[in-house]
mmCIF file of C-alpha atoms in Angstrom:
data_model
loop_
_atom_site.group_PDB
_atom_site.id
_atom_site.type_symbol
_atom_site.label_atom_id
_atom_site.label_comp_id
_atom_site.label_asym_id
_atom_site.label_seq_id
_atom_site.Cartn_x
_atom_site.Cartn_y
_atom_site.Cartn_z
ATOM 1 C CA UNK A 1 11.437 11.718 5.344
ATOM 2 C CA UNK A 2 9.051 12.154 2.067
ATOM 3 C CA UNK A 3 8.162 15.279 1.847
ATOM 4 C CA UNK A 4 4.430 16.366 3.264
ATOM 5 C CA UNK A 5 2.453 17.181 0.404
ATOM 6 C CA UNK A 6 -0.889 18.896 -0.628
ATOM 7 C CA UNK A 7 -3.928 16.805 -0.348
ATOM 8 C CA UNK A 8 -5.421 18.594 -3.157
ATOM 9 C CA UNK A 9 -9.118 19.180 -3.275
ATOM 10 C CA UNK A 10 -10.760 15.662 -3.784
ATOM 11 C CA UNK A 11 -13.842 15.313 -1.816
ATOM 12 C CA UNK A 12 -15.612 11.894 -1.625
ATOM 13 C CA UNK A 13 -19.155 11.751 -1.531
ATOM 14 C CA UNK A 14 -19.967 10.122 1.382
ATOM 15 C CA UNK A 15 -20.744 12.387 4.356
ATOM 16 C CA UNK A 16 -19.246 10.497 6.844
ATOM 17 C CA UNK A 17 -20.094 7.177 8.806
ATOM 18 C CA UNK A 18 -23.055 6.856 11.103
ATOM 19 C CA UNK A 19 -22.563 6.051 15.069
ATOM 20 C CA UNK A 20 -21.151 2.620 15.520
ATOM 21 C CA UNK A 21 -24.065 0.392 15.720
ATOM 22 C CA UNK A 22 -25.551 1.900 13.346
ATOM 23 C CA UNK A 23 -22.395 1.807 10.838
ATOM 24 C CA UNK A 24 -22.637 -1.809 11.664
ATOM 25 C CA UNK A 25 -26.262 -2.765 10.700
ATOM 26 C CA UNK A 26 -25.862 -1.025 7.688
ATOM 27 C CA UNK A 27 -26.484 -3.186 4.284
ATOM 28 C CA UNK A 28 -23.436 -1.616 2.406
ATOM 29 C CA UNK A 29 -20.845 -2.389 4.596
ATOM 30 C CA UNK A 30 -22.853 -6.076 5.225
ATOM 31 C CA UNK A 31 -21.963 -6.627 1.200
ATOM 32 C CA UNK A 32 -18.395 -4.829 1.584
ATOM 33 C CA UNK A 33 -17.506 -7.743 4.555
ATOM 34 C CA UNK A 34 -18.820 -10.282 2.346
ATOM 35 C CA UNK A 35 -16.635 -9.159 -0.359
ATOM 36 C CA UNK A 36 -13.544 -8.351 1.645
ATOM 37 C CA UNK A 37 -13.842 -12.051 3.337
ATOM 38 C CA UNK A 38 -13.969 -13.581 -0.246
ATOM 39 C CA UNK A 39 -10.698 -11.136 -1.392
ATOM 40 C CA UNK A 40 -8.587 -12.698 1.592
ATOM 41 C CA UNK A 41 -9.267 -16.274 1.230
ATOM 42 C CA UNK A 42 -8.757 -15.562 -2.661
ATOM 43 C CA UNK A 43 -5.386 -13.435 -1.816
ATOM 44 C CA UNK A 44 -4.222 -16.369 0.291
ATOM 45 C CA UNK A 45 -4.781 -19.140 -2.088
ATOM 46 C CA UNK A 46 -3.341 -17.231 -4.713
ATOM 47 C CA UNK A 47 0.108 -16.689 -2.586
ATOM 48 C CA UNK A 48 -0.046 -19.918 -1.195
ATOM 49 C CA UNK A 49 -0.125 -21.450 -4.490
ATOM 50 C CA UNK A 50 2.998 -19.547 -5.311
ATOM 51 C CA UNK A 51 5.135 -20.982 -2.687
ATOM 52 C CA UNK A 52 4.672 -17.646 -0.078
ATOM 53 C CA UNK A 53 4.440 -18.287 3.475
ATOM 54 C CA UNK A 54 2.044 -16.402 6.216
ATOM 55 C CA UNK A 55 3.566 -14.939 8.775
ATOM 56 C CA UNK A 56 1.921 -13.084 11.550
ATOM 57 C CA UNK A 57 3.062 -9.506 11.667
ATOM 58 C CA UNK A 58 4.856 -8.000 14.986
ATOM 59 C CA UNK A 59 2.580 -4.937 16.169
ATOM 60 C CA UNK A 60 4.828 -3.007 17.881
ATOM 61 C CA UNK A 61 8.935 -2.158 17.940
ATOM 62 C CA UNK A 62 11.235 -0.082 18.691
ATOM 63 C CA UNK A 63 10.963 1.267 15.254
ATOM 64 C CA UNK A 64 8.795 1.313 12.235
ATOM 65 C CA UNK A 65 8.528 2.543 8.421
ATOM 66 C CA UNK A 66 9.443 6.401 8.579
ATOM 67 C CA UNK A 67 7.604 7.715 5.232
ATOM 68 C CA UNK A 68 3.832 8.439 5.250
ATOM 69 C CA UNK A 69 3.349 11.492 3.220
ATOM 70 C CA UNK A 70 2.838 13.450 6.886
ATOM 71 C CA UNK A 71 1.377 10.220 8.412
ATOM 72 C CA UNK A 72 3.107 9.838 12.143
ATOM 73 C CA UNK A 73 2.997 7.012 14.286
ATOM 74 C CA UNK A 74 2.305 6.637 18.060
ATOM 75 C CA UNK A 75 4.227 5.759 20.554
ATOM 76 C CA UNK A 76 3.960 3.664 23.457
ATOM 77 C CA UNK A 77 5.579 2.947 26.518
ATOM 78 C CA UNK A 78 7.062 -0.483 26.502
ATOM 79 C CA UNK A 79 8.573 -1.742 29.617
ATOM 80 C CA UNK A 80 9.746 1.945 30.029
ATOM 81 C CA UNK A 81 11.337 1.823 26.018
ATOM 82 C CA UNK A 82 9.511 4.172 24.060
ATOM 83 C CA UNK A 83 8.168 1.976 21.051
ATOM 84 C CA UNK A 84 6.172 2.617 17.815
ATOM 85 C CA UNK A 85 2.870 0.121 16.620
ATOM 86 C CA UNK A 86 3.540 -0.224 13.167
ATOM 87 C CA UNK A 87 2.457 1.994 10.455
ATOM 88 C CA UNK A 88 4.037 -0.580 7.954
ATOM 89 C CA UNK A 89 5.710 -3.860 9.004
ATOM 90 C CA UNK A 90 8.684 -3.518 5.966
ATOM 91 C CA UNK A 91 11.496 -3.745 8.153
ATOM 92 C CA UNK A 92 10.633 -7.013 9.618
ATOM 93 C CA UNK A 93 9.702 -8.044 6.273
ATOM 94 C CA UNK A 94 13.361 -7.885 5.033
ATOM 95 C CA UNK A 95 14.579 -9.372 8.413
ATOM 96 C CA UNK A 96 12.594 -12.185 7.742
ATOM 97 C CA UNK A 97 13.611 -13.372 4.508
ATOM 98 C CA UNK A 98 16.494 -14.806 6.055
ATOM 99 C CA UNK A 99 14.341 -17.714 6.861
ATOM 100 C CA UNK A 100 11.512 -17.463 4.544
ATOM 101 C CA UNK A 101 12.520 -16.375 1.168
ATOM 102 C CA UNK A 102 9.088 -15.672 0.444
ATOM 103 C CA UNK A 103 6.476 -14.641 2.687
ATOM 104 C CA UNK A 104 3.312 -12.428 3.221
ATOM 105 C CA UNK A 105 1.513 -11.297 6.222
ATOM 106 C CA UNK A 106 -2.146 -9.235 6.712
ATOM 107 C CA UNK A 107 -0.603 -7.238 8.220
ATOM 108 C CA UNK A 108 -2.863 -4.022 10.560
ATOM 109 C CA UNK A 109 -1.109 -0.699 10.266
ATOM 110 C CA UNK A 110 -1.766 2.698 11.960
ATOM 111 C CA UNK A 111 -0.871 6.319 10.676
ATOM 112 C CA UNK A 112 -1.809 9.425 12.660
ATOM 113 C CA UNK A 113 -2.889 10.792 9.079
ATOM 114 C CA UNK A 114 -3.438 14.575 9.154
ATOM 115 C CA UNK A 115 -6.838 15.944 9.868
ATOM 116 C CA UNK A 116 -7.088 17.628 5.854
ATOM 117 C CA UNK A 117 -6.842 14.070 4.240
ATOM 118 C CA UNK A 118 -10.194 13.253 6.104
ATOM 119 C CA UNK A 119 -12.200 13.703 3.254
ATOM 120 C CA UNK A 120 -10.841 12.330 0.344
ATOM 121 C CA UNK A 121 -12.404 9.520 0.973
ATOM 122 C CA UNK A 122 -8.713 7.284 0.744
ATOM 123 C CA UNK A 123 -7.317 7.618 4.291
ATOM 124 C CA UNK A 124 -7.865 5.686 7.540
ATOM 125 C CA UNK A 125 -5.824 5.980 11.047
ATOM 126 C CA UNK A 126 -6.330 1.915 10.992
ATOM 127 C CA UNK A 127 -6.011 -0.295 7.964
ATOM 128 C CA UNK A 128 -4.532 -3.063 6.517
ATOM 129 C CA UNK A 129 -2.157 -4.479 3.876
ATOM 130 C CA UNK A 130 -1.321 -7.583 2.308
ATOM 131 C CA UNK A 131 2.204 -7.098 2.716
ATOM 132 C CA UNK A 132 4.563 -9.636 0.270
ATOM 133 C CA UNK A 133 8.494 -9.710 0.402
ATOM 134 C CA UNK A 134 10.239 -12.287 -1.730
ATOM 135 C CA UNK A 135 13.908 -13.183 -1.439
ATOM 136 C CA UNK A 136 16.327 -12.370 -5.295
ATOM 137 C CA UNK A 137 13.172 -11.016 -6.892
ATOM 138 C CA UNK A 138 13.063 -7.445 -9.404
ATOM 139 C CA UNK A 139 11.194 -5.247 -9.428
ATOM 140 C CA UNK A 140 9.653 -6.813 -12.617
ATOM 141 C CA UNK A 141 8.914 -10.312 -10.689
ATOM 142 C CA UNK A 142 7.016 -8.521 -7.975
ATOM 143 C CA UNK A 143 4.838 -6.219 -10.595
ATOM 144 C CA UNK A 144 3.726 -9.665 -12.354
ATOM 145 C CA UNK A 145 2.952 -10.897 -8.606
ATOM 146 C CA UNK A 146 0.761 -7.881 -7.964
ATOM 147 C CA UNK A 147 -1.255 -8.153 -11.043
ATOM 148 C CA UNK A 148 -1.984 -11.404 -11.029
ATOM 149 C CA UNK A 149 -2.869 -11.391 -7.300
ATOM 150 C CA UNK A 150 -5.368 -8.556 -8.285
ATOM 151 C CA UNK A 151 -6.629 -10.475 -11.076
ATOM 152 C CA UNK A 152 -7.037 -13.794 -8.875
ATOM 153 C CA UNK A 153 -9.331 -12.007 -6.146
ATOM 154 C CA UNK A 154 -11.243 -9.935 -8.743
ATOM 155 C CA UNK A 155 -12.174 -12.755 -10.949
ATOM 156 C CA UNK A 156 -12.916 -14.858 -7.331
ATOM 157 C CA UNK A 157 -15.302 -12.145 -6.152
ATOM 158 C CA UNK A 158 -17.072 -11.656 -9.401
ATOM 159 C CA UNK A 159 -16.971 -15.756 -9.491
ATOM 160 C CA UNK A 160 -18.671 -16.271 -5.671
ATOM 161 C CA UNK A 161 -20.639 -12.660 -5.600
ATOM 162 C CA UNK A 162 -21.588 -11.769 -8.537
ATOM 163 C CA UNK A 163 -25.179 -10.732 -6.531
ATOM 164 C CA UNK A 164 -23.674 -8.854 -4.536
ATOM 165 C CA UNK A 165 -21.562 -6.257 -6.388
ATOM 166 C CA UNK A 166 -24.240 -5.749 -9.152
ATOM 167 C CA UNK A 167 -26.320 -4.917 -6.076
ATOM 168 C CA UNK A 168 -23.775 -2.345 -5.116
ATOM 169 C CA UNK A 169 -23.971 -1.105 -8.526
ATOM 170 C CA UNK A 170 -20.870 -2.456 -10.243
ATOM 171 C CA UNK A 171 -20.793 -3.513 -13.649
ATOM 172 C CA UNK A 172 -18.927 -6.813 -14.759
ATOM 173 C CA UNK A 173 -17.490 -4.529 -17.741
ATOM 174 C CA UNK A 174 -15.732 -2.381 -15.941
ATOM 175 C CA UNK A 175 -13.096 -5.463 -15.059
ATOM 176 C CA UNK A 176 -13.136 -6.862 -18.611
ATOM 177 C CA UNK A 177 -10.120 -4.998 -19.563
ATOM 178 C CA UNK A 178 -8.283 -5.708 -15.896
ATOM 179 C CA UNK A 179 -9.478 -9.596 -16.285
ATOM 180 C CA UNK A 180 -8.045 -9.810 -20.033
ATOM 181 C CA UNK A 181 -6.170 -7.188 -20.946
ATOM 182 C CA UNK A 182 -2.076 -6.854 -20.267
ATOM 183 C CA UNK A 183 -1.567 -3.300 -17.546
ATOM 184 C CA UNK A 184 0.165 -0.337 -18.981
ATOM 185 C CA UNK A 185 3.150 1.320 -17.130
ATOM 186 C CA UNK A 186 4.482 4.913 -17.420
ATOM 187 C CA UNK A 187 7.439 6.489 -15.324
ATOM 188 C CA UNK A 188 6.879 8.851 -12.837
ATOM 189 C CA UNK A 189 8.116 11.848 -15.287
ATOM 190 C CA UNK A 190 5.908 10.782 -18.072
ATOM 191 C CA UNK A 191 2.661 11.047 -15.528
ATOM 192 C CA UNK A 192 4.443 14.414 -13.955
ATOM 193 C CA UNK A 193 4.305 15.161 -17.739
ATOM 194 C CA UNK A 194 0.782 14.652 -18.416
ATOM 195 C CA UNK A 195 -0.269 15.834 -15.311
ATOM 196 C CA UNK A 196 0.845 19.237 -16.127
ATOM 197 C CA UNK A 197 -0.546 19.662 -20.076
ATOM 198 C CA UNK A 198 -4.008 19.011 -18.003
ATOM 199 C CA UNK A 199 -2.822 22.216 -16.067
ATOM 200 C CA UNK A 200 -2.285 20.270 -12.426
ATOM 201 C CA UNK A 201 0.768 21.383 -11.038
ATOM 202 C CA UNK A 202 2.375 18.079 -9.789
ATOM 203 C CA UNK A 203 5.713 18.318 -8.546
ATOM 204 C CA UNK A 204 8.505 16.287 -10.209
ATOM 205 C CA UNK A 205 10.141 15.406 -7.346
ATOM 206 C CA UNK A 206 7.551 13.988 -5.082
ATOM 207 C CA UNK A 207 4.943 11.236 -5.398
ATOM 208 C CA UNK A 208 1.489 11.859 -7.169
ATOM 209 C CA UNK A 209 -0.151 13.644 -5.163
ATOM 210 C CA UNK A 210 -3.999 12.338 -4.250
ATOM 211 C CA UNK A 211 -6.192 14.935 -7.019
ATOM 212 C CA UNK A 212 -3.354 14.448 -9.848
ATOM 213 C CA UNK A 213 -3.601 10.132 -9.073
ATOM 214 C CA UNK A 214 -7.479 10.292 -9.417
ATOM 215 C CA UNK A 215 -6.764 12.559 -12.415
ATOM 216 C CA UNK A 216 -4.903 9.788 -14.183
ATOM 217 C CA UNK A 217 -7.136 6.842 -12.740
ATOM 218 C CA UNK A 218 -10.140 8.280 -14.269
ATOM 219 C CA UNK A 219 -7.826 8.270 -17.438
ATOM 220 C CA UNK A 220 -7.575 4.744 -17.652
ATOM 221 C CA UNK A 221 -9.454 1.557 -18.487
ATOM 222 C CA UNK A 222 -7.455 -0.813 -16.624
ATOM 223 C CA UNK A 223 -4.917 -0.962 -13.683
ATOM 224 C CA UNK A 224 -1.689 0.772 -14.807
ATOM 225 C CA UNK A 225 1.947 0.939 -13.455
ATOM 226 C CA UNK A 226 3.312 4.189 -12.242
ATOM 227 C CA UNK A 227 7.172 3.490 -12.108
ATOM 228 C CA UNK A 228 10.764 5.419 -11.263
ATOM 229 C CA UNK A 229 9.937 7.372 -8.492
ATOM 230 C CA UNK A 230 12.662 10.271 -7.669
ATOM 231 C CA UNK A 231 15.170 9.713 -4.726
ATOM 232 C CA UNK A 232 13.726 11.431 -1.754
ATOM 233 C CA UNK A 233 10.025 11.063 -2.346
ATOM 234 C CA UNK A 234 9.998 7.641 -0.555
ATOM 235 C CA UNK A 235 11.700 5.542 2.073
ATOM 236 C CA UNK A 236 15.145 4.760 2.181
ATOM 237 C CA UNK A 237 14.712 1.291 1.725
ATOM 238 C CA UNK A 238 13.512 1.410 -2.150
ATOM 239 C CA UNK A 239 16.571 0.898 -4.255
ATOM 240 C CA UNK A 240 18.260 3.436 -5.999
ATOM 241 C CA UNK A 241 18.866 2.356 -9.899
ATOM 242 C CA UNK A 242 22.358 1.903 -9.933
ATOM 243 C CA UNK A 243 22.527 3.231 -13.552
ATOM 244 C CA UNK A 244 20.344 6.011 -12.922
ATOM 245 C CA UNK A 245 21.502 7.850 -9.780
ATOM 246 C CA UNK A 246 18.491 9.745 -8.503
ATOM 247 C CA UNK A 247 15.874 7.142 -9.765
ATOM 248 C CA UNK A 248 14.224 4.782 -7.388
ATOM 249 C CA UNK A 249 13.138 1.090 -8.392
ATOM 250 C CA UNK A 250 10.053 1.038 -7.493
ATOM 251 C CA UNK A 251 6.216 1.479 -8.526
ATOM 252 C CA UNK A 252 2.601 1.878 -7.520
ATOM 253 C CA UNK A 253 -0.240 -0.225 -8.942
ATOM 254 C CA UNK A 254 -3.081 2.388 -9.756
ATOM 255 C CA UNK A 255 -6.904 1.190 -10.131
ATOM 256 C CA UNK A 256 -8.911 2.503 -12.841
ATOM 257 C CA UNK A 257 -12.249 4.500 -12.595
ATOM 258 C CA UNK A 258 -10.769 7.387 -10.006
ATOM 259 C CA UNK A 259 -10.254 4.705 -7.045
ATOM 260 C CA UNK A 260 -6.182 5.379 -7.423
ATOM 261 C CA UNK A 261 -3.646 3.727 -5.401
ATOM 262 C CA UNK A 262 -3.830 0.095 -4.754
ATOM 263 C CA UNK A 263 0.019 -1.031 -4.016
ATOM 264 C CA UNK A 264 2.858 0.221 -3.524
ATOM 265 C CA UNK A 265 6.312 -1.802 -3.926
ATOM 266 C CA UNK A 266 9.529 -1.576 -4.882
ATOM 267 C CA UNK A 267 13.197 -3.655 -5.032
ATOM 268 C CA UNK A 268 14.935 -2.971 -1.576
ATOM 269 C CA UNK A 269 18.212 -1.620 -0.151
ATOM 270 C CA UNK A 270 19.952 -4.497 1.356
ATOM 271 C CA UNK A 271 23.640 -3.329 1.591
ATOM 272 C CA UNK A 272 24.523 -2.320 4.907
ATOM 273 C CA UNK A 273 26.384 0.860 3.965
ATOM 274 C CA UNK A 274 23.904 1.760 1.247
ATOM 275 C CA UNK A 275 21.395 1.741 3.391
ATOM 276 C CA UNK A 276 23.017 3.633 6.109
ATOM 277 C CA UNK A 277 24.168 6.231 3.835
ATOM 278 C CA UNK A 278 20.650 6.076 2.630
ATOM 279 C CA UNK A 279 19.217 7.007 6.001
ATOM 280 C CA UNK A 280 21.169 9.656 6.743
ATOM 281 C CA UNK A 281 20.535 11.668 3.371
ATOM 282 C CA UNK A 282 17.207 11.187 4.203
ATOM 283 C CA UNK A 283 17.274 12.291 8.026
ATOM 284 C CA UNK A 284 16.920 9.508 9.703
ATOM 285 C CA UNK A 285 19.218 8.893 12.699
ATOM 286 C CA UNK A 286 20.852 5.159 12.060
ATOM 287 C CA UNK A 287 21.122 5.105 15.570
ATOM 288 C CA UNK A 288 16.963 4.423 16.561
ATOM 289 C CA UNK A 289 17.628 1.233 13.336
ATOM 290 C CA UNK A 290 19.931 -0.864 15.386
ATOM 291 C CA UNK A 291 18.734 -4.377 15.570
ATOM 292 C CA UNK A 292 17.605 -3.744 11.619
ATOM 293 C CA UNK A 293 21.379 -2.461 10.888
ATOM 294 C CA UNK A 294 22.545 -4.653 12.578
ATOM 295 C CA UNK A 295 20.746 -7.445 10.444
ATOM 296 C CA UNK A 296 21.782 -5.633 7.523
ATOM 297 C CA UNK A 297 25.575 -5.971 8.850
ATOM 298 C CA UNK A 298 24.846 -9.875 9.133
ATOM 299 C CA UNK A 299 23.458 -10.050 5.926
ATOM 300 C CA UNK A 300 19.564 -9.350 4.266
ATOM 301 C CA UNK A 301 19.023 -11.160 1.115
ATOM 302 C CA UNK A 302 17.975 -8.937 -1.691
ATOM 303 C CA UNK A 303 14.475 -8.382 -2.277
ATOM 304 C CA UNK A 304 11.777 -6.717 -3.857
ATOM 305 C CA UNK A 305 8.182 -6.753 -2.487
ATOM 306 C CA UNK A 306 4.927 -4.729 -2.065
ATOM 307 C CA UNK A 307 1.682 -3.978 -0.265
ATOM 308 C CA UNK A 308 -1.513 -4.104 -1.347
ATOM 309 C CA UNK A 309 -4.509 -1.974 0.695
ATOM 310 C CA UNK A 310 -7.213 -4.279 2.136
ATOM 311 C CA UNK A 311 -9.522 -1.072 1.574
ATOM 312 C CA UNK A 312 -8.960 0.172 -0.996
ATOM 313 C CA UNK A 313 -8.888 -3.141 -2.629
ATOM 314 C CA UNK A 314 -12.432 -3.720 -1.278
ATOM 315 C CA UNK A 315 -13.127 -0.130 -2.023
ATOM 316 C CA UNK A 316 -12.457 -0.482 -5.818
ATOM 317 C CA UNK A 317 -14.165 -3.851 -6.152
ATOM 318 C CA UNK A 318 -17.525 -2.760 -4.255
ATOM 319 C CA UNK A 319 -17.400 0.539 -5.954
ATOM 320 C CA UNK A 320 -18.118 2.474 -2.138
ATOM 321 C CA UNK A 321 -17.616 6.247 -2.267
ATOM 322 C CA UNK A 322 -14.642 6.306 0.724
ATOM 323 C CA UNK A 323 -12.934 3.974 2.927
ATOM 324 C CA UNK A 324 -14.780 4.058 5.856
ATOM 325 C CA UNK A 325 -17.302 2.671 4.266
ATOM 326 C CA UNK A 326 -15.802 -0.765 4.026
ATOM 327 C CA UNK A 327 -14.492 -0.643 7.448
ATOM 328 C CA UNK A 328 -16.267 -1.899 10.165
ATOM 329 C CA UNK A 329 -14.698 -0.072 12.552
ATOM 330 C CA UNK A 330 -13.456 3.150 11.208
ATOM 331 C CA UNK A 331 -11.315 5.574 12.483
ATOM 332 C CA UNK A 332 -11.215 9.095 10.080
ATOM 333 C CA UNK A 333 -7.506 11.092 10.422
ATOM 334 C CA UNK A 334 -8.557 13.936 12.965
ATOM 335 C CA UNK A 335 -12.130 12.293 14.411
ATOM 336 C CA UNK A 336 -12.094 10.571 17.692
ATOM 337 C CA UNK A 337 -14.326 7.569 17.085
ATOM 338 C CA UNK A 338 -14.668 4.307 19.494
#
C-alpha cells in the first residue's frame, strides 16, 4: 500500500455545505450541474470520436484498487462473500481490454477518506471518474489523450456557457494558455526539487502531497505533467521502467490556478509474474486477486490508461472553492450526511 501521508494545511474557503434541500436550491451548484452535464456529453463525444467504447462499470467485487493515500473501502456482505464497492474500477478495466481494446466508463467510486482531508476542499467519500484504458498504448499516447480530452470539454463549456462561468466569476483568459498553448511536464524529482528550495518538505519517495501540489499549481499558467513517480508510492499495477528500476511509468495531469490534481494514469503491469511479484513487495496478499491473476495468467493485453475526476474537473472549470460544492449530493470524509 502507498504510504498515508500528511494532508498538509490547505484549507478551502467554503465553510461547508448547507442541509440538503437547501444545498440543492442553491444557484452555484444550479450553474456547476449545468456545467458538469455539458463536460460529459463533451467527454463522450470526444472519446467516442476516438474509437473508445462505454462500458458500464461493475460496483462491487470481491476486490478493488488497494492505494488511496489512507482512503479505505467498505465492505459488504455479498451472498455471505465479503465484497468491496469500488473505490476505482482499474482492475476490471485491464480485464476488459481483452474484448474492447479501448474503452471508458463514468465510472462512481467510494473512499472512506480520513476525517483530516475534510477540509481541503479536494476530497469526497463519493465521486466519480472518467476512467479510460486503451489496449498497446504508452504512457505518451495516453498523456496526448488526456490533454486533448481536457481541451475538448473546456473549449465545449466555454463554447455552450460562456454565461454561466463568467457568472461564477471565471475569466476566459485564464484557459487561453490551456486552449493554445502545448502542457509542460517535469519528473517527480524535479517537483520534489522545487518543492524543497520553496522550503516545503516533500518527501522523495511518495506522491505530492496536497499543500506542495497547490504549491506548484499556483506556479503555473497552464495544465502541466508531473511524471516518474517512485516505486512504492502507488499501486502495483503502474509499470515499473524497465530501464530505470525504481521508477514508475506513470503521471498526473495538474490544473493550474491552485485547483491541483485532475488525472491520474499510468502504463500498466500486465505480466502475470510481474505483477504478482509486484503485489507482494507491496503487501498485498495475491491470494484476495484471484479471478484478476488468474486473467493475468490467461493473458491481459498491455495497456496504459487514466482517470480523470468528474469534480474536480467541474471544480476547476466553475472556479468553486471545494468539491462539495459541485456535488449534489455530497458526502465530506468524517461527516455523516444523507
Amino acid at each position: 500500500m502507498p504510504p498515508t501521508e500528511d494532508v498538509g494545511t490547505t484549507i478551502t474557503n467554503a465553510p461547508g455545505p448547507a442541509p440538503l434541500g437547501e444545498h440543492l436550491r442553491s444557484p452555484s451548484l444550479g450553474a456547476a450541474m449545468l456545467v458538469q452535464q455539458e463536460a460529459l456529453y463533451a467527454a463522450r463525444e470526444f472519446l467516442r470520436s476516438r474509437g473508445f467504447v462505454e462500458l458500464l462499470p461493475p460496483l462491487v467485487g470481491p476486490v478493488t484498487d488497494p492505494g488511496g493515500r489512507g482512503a479505505k473501502a467498505l465492505d459488504v456482505d455479498y451472498y455471505g462473500e465479503p465484497y468491496k464497492l469500488m473505490t476505482s474500477a482499474i482492475l476490471y478495466k485491464q480485464a476488459s481490454l481483452r474484448g474492447f481494446p479501448k474503452l471508458f466508463y463514468i465510472a462512481p467510486n467510494l473512499r472512506v477518506e480520513p476525517p483530516e482531508t475534510r477540509h481541503t476542499g479536494r476530497h469526497l467519500v463519493e465521486f466519480h471518474q472518467i476512467d479510460v484504458e486503451m489496449a498497446g498504448a504508452s504512457r505518451a499516447d495516453v498523456m496526448e489523450i488526456a490533454a486533448e480530452l481536457l481541451r475538448h470539454v473546456t473549449a465545449r463549456v466555454w463554447e455552450t456557457l460562456p454565461e454561466v462561468l463568467s457568472g461564477l466569476g471565471r475569466d476566459p483568459l485564464a484557459f487561453a494558455e490551456l486552449l493554445t498553448g502545448k502542457f509542460d511536464a517535469c519528473t517527480h524529482a524535479e517537483a520534489v526539487g522545487r518543492l524543497r528550495g520553496h522550503g516545503h518538505a516533500q518527501s522523495a519517495d511518495a506522491e505530492i502531497d496536497w499543500t506542495g501540489e497547490e504549491a506548484l499549481s499556483r506556479e503555473a499558467d497552464r495544465p502541466f505533467f508531473i511524471t516518474d513517480y517512485p516505486k512504492g508510492s502507488r499501486g502495483f499495477y503502474d509499470r515499473e521502467d524497465p530501464d530505470r528500476p525504481g521508477v514508475l511509468r506513470n503521471f498526473d495531469l495538474i490544473a493550474h490556478g491552485g485547483f491541483g490534481e485532475l488525472v491520474s494514469g499510468s502504463e500498466r503491469e500486465s505480466d502475470y509474474a510481474t505483477v504478482v511479484t509486484r503485489m507482494r513487495e507491496s503487501g498485498e496478499n495475491p491470494a484476495k486477486y484471484e479471478w484478476y491473476l488468474a486473467m493475468a495468467r490467461e493473458g491481459i493485453p498491455a495497456s496504459a490508461g487514466f482517470g480523470m475526476g468528474v469534480q474536480r474537473l467541474i471544480r476547476f472549470l466553475t472556479g468553486l472553492d471545494a468539491l462539495w460544492q459541485v456535488s449534489a449530493y455530497p458526502k465530506l470524509p468524517g461527516v455523516i450526511a444523507p
